[in-house]
N, CA and C of each residue as an Amber inpcrd file, in Angstrom:
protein
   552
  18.4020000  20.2180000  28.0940000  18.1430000  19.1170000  29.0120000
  18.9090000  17.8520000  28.6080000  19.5050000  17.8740000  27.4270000
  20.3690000  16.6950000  27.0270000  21.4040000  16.6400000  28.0040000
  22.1620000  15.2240000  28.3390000  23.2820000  14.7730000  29.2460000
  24.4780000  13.9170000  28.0440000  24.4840000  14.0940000  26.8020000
  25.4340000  13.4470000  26.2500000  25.5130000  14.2520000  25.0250000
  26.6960000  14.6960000  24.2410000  27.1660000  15.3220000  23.3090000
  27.4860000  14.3210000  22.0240000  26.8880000  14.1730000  20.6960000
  27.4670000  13.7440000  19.8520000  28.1470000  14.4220000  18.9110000
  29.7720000  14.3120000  18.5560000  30.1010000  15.1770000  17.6390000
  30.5200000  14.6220000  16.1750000  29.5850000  14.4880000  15.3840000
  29.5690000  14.3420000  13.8720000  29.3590000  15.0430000  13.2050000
  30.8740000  14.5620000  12.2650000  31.5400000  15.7260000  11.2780000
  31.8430000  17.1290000  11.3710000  32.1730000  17.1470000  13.1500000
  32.4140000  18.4550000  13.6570000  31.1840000  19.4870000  13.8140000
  30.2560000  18.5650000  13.9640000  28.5270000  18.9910000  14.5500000
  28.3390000  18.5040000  15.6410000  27.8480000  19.1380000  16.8340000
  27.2620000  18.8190000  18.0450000  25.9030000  18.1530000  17.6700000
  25.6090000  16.9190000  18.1490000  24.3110000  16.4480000  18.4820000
  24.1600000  15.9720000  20.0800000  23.2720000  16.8750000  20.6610000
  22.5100000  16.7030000  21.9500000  21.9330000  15.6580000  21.9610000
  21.9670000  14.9560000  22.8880000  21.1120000  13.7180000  23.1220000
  20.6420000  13.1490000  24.4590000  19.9480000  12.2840000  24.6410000
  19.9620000  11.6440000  26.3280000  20.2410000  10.3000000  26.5140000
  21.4460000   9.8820000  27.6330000  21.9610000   8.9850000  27.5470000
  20.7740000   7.7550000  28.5520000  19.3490000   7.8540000  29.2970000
  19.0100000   7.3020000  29.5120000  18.0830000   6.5060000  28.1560000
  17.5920000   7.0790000  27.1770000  17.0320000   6.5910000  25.9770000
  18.0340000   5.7840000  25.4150000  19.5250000   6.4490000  25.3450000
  20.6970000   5.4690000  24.2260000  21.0550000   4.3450000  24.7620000
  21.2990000   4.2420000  26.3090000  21.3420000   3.3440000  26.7830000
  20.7000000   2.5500000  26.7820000  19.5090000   2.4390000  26.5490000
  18.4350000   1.0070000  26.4520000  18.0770000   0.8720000  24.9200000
  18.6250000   1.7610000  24.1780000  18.3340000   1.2460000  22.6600000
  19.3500000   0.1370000  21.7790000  20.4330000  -0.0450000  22.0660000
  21.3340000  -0.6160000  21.7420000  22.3790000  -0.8180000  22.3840000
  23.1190000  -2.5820000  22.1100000  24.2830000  -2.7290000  22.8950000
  25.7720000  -1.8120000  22.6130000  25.5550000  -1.1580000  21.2280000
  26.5450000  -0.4090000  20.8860000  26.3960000   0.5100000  21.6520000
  25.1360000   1.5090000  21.6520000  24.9760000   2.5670000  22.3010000
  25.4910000   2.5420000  24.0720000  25.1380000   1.3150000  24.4190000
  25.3370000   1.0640000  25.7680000  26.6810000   0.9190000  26.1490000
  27.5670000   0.0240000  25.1660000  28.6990000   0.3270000  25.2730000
  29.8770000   2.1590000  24.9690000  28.9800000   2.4590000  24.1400000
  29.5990000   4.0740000  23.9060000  29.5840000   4.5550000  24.9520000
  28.7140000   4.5460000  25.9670000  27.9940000   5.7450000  27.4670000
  28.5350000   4.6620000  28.2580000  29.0830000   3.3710000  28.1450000
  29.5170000   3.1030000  29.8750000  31.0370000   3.4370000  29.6710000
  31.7880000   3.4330000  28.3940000  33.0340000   3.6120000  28.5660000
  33.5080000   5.3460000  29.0120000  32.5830000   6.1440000  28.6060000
  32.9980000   7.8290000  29.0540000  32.8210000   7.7070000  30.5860000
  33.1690000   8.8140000  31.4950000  33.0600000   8.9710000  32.5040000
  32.0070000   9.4090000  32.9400000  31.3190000   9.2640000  34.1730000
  30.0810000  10.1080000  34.1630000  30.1480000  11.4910000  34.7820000
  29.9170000  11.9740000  33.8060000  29.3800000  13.6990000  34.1790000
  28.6800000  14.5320000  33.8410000  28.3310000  15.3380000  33.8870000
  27.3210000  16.3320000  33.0650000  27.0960000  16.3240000  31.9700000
  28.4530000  16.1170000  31.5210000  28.3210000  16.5250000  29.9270000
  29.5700000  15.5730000  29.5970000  28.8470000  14.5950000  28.3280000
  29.6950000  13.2620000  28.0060000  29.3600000  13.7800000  26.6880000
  30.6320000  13.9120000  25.9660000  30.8330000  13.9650000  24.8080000
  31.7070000  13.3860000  23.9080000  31.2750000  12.5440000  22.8440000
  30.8320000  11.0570000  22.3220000  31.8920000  11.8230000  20.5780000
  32.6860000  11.5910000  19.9890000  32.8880000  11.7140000  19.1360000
  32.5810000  10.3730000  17.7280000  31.4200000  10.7170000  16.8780000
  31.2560000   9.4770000  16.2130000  32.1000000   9.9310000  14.3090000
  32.8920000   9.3450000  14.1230000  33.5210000   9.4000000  13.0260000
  33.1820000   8.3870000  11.6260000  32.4080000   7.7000000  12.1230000
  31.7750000   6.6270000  11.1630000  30.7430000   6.6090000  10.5900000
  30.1210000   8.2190000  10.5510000  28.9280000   7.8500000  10.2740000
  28.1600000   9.7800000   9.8900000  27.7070000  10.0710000   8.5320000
  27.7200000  11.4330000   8.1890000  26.7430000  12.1260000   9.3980000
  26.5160000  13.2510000   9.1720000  25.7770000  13.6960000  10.3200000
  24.4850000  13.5150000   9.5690000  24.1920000  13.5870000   8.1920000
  22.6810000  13.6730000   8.0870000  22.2350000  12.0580000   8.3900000
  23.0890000  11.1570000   8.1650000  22.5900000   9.6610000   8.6110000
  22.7410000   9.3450000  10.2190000  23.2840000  10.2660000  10.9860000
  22.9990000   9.9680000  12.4690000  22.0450000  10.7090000  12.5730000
  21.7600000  11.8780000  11.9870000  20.0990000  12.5300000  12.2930000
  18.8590000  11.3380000  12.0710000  19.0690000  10.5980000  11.0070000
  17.6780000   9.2290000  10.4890000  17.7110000   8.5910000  11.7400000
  19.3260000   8.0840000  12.6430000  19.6420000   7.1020000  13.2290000
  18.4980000   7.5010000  14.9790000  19.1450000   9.0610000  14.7380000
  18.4180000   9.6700000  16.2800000  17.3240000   9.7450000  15.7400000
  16.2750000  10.0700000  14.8460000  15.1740000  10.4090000  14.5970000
  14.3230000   8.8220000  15.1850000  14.9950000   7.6140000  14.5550000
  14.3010000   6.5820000  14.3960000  14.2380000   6.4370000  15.5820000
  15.4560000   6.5970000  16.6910000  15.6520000   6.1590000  18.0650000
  14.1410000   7.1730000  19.1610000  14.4070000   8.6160000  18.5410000
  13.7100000   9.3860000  19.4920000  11.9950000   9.2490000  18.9190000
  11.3930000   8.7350000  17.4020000  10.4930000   8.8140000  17.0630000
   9.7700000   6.9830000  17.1820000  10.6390000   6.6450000  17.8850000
  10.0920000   5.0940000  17.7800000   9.3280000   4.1430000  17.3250000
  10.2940000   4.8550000  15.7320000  10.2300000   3.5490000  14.8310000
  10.8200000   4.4690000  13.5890000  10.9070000   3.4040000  12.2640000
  11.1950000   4.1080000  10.9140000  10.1900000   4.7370000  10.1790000
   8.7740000   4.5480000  10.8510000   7.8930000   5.1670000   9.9740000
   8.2080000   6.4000000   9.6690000   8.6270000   7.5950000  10.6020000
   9.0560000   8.8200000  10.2620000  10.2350000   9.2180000   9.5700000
  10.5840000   8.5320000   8.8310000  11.7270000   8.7800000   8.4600000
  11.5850000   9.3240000   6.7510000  12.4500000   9.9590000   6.5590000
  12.1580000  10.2170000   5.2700000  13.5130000  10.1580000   4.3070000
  13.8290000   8.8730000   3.9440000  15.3770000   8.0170000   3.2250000
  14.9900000   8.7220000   2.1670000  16.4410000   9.2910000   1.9510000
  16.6010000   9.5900000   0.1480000  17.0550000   8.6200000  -0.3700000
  17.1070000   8.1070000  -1.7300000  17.4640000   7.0140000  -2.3050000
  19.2050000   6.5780000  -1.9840000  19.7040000   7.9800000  -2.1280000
  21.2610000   8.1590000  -1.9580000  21.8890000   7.5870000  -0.5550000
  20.8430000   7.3320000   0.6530000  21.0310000   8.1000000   1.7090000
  21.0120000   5.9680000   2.1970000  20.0090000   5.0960000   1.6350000
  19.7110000   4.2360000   2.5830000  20.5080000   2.7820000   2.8030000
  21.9790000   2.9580000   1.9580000  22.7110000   1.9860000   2.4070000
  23.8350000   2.5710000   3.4570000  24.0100000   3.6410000   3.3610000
  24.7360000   4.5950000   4.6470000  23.7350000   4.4460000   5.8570000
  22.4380000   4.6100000   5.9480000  21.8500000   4.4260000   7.2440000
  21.6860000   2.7120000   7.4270000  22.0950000   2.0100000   6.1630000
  21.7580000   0.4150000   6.5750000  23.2130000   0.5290000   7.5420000
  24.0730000   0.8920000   6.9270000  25.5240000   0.6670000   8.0400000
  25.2450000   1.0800000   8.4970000  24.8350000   2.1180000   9.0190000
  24.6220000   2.5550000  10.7340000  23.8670000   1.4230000  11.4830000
  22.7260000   1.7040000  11.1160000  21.6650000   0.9990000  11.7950000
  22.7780000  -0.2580000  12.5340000  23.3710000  -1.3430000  11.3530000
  23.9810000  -2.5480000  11.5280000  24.9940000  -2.0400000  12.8560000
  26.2950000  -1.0050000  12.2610000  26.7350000  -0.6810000  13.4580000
  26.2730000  -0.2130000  14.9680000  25.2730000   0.4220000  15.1350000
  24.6800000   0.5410000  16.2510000  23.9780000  -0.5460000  16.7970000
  23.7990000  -1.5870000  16.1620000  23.1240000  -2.7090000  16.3550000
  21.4310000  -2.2530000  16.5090000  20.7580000  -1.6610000  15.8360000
  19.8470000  -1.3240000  15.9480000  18.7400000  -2.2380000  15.1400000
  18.5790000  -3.2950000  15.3150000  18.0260000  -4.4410000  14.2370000
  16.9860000  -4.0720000  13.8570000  15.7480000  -3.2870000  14.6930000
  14.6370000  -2.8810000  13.5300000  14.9350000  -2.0030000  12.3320000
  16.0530000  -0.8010000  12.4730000  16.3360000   0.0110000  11.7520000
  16.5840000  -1.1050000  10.2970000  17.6610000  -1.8950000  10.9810000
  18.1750000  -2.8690000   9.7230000  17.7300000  -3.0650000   9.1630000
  16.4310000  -3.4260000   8.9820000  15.4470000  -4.6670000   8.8860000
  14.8720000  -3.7050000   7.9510000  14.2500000  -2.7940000   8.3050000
  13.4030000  -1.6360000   7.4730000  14.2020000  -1.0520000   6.1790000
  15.6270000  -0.8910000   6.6740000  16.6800000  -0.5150000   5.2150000
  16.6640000  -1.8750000   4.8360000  16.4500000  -2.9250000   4.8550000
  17.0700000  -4.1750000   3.9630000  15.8050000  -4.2290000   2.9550000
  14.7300000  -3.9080000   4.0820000  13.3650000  -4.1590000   3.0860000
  13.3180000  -3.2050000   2.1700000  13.5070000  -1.7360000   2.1840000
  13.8140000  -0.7750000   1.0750000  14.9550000  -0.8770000   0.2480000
  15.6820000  -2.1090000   0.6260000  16.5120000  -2.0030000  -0.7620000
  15.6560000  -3.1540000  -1.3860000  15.3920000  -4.2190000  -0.5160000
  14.8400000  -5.4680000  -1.5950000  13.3200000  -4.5460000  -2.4820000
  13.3640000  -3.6210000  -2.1400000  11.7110000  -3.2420000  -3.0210000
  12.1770000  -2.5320000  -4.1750000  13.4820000  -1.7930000  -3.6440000
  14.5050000  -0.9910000  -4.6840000  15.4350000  -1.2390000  -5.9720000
  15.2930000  -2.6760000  -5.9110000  16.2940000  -3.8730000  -6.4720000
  16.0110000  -3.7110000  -8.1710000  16.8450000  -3.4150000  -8.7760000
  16.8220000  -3.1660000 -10.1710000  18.1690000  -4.0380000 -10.6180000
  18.5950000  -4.2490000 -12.1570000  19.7320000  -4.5640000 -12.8540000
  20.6380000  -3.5980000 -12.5720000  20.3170000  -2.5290000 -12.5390000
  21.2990000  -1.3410000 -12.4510000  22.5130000  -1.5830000 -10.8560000
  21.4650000  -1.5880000  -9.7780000  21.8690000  -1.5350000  -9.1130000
  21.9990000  -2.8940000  -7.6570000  21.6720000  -3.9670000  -8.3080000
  21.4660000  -5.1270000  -7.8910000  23.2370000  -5.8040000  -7.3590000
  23.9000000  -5.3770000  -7.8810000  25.6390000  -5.5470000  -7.4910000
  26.0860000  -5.0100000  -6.0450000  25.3980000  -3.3560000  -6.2920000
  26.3910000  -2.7020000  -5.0870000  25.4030000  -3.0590000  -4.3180000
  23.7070000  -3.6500000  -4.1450000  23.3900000  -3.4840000  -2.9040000
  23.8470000  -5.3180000  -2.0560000  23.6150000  -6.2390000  -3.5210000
  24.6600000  -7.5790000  -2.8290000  25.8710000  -7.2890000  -2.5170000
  26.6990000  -6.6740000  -2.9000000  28.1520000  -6.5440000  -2.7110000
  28.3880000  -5.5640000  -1.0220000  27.2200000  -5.0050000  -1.0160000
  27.0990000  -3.7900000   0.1970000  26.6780000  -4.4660000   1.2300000
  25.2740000  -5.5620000   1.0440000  25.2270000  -6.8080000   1.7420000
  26.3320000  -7.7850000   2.4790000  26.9580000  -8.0550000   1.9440000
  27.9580000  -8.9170000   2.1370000  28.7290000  -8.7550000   3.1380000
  29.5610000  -6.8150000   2.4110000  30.4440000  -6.6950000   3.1030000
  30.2760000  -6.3650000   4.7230000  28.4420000  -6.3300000   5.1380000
  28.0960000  -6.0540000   6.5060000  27.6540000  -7.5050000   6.9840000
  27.7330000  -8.3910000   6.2480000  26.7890000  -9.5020000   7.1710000
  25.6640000  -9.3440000   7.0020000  25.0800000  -9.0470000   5.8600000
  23.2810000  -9.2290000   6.5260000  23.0600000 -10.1190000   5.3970000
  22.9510000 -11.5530000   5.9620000  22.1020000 -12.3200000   5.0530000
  21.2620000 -12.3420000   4.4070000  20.3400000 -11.8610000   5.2660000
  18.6100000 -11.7750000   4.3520000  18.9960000 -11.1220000   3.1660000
  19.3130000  -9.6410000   3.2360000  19.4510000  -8.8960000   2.2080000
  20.1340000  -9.8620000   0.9160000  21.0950000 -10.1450000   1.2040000
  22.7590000 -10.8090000   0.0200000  21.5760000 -11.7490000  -0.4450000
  20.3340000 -12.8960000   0.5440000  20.3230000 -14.1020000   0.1420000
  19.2300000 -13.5510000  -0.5290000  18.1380000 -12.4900000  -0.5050000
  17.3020000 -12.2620000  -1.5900000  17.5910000 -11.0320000  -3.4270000
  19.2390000 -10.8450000  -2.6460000  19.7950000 -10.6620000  -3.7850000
  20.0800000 -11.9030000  -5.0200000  20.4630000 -12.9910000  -4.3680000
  21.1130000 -13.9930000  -4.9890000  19.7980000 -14.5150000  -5.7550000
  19.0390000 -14.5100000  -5.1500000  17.2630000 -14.7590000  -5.5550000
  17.3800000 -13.8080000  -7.0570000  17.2640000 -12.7110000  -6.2730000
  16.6790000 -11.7630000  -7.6480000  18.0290000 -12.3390000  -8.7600000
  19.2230000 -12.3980000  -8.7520000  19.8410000 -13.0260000  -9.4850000
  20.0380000 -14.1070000 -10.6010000  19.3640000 -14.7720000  -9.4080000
  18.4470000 -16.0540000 -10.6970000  17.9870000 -15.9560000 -11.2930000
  16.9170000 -15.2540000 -10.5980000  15.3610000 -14.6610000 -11.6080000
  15.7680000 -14.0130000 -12.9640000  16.2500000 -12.9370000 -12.3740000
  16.9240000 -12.1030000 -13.8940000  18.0380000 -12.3740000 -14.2260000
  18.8830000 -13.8690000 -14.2140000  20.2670000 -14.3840000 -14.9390000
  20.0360000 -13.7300000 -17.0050000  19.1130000 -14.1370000 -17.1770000
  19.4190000 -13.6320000 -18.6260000  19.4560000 -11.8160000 -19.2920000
  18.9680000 -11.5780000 -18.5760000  19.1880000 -10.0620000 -18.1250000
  20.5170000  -9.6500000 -17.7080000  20.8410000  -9.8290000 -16.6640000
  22.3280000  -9.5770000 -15.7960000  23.8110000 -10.7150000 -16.6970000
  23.4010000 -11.1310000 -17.4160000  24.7560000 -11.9020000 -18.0130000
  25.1940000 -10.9710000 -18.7500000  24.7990000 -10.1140000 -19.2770000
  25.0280000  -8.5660000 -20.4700000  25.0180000  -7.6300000 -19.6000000
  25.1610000  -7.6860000 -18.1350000  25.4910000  -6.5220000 -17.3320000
  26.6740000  -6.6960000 -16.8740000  27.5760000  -5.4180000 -17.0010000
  29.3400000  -5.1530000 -16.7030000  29.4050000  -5.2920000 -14.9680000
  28.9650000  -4.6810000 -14.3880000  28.8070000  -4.9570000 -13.1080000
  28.6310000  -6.4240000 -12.7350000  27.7270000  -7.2500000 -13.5360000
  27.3340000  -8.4210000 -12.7440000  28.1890000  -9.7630000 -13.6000000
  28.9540000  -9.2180000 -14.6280000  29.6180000 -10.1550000 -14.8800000
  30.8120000  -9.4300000 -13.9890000  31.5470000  -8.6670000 -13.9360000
  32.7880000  -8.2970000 -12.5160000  32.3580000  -9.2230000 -11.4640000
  31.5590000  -9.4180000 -11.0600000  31.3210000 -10.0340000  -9.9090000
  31.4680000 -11.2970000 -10.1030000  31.1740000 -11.8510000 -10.8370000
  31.4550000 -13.3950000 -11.3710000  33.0360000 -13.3760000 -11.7480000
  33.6860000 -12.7970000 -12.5610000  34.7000000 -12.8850000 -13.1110000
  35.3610000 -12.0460000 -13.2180000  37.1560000 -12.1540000 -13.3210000
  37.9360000 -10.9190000 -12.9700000  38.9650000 -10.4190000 -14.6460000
  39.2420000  -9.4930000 -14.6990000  39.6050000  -8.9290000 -15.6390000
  40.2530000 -10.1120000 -16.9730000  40.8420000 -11.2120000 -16.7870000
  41.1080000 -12.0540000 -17.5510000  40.1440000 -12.7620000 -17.8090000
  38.6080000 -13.0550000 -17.2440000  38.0620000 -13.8410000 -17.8280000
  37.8140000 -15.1030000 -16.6920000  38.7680000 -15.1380000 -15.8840000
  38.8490000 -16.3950000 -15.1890000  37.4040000 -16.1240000 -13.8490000
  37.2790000 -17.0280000 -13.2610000  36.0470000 -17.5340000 -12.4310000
  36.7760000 -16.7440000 -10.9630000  36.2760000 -15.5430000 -10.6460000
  36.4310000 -15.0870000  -9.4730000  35.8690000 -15.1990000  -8.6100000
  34.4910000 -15.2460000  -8.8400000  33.2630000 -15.4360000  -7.8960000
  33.1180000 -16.6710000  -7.4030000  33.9640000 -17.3010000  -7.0920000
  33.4310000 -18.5290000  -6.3940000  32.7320000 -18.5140000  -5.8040000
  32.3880000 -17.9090000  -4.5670000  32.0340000 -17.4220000  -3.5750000
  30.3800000 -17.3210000  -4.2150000  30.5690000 -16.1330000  -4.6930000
  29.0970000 -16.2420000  -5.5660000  28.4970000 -17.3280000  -5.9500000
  28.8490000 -17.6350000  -6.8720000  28.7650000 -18.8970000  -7.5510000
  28.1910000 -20.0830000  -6.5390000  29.1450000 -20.3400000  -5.7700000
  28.7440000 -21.2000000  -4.5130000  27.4680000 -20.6070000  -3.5100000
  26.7720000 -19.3920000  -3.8770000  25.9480000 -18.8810000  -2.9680000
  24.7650000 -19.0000000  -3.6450000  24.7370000 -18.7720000  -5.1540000
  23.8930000 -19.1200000  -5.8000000  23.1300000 -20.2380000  -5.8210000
  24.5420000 -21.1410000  -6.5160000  23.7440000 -22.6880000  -5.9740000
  23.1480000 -23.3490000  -4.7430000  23.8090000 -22.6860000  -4.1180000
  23.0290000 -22.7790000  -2.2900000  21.5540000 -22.2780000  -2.3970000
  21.5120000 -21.0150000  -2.2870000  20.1140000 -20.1340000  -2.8700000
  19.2450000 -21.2990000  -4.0340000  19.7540000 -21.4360000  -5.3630000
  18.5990000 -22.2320000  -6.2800000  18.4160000 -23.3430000  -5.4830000
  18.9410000 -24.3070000  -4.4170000  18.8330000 -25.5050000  -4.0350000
  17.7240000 -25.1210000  -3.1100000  17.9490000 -24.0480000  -2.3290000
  16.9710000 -24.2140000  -1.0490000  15.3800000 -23.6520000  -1.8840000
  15.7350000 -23.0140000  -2.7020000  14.4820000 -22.5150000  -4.0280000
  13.8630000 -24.0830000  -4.2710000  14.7090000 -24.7680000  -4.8680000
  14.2650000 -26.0080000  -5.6150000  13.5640000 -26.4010000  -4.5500000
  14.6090000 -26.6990000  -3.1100000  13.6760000 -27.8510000  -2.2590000
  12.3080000 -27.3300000  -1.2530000  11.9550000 -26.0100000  -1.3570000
  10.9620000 -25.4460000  -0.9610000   9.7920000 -25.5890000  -1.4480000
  10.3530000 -25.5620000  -3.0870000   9.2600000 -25.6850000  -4.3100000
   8.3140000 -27.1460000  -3.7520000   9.6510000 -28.0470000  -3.9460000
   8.8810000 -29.6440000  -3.7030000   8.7130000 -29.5100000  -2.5840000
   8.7240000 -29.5290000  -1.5450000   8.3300000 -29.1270000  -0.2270000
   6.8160000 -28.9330000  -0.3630000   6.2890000 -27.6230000  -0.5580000
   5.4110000 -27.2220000  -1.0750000   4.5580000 -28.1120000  -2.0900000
   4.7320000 -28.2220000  -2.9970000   4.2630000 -29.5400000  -3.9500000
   3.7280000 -30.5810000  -3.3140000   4.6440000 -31.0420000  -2.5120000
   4.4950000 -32.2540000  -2.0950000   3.3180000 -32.3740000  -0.7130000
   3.4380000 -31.0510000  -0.1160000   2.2670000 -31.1300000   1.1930000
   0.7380000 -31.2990000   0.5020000   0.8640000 -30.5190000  -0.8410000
  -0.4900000 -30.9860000  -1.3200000  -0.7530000 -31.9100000  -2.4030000
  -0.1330000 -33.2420000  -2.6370000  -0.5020000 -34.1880000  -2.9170000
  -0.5500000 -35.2880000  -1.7470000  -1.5650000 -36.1450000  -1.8190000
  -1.6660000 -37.2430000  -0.8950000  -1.0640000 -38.6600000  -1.4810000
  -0.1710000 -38.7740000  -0.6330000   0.8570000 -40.1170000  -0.7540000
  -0.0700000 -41.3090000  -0.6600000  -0.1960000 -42.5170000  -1.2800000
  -0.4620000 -43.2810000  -1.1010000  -0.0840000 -44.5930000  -1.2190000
């Protein structure tokens, strides 16, 4: 009964283009550019087939509760999600990495952040950053990111995101502070 063909990684996935169409502007754009006919078949190259299975599961089970992310699996479905524009999906992988967030692996999921645009994620990386600076200064990964093979200051960027991050930290703090003392 499916009307649209997805072919990832040289796998057919059946689907229905009245559900894809109202789930996303990506999706909507994929199904208005084919022609219409019986059978529209969609070649997706960006994306493995077991992470367009999470992508259709989440779409056809409506929502992420059913989903079942392997650890390996949930910055490949964060790019999807992002590429399909599927913002709850996003939202649910950003929150499983921020719960996931270790020294170990606190680099590739800011650095993985970044390279998609998702703020929240990068800006509660930069957070956990702070927090554990004396920790992560003796980590090889998280000094690369600061600095490049000579030693010199690469991370500007960082650097400049940080201090952005501790400032809006600082002025929240007093923010806070300050609603509960009475001025007089």
């Amino acid at each position: 009964m499916s009307d649209v063909t997805f072919l990832v990684e040289g796998r057919p996935f059946y689907a229905h283009k009245v559900l894809l169409f109202t789930a996303s502007p990506r999706f909507k754009a994929l199904l208005s550019t084919k022609p219409t006919n019986d059978s529209t078949c969609i070649e997706i190259n960006y994306v493995k087939y077991p992470i367009f299975q999470l992508v259709m599961q989440y779409l056809y089970c409506g929502g992420p509760e059913s989903l079942l992310i392997k650890n390996n699996e949930i910055m490949e479905l964060l790019s999807a999600a992002k590429f399909f524009q599927l913002e709850a999906l996003q939202r649910h992988c950003e929150i499983i990495c921020a719960k996931g967030i270790n020294t170990d692996n606190c680099v590739d999921i800011y650095n993985h952040a970044k390279f998609l645009g998702v703020t929240e994620l990068s800006t509660y990386c930069e957070g956990y950053f702070l927090k554990n600076m004396m920790v992560l200064i003796e980590n090889e990964a998280f000094k690369q990111l600061l600095y490049d093979k000579n030693g010199e200051a690469s991370g500007q960027d960082v650097l400049q995101d940080l201090q952005r991050t501790l400032a809006i930290r600082i002025q929240s703090i007093h923010l806070s502070s300050s609603k509960g003392s009475i001025v007089t």
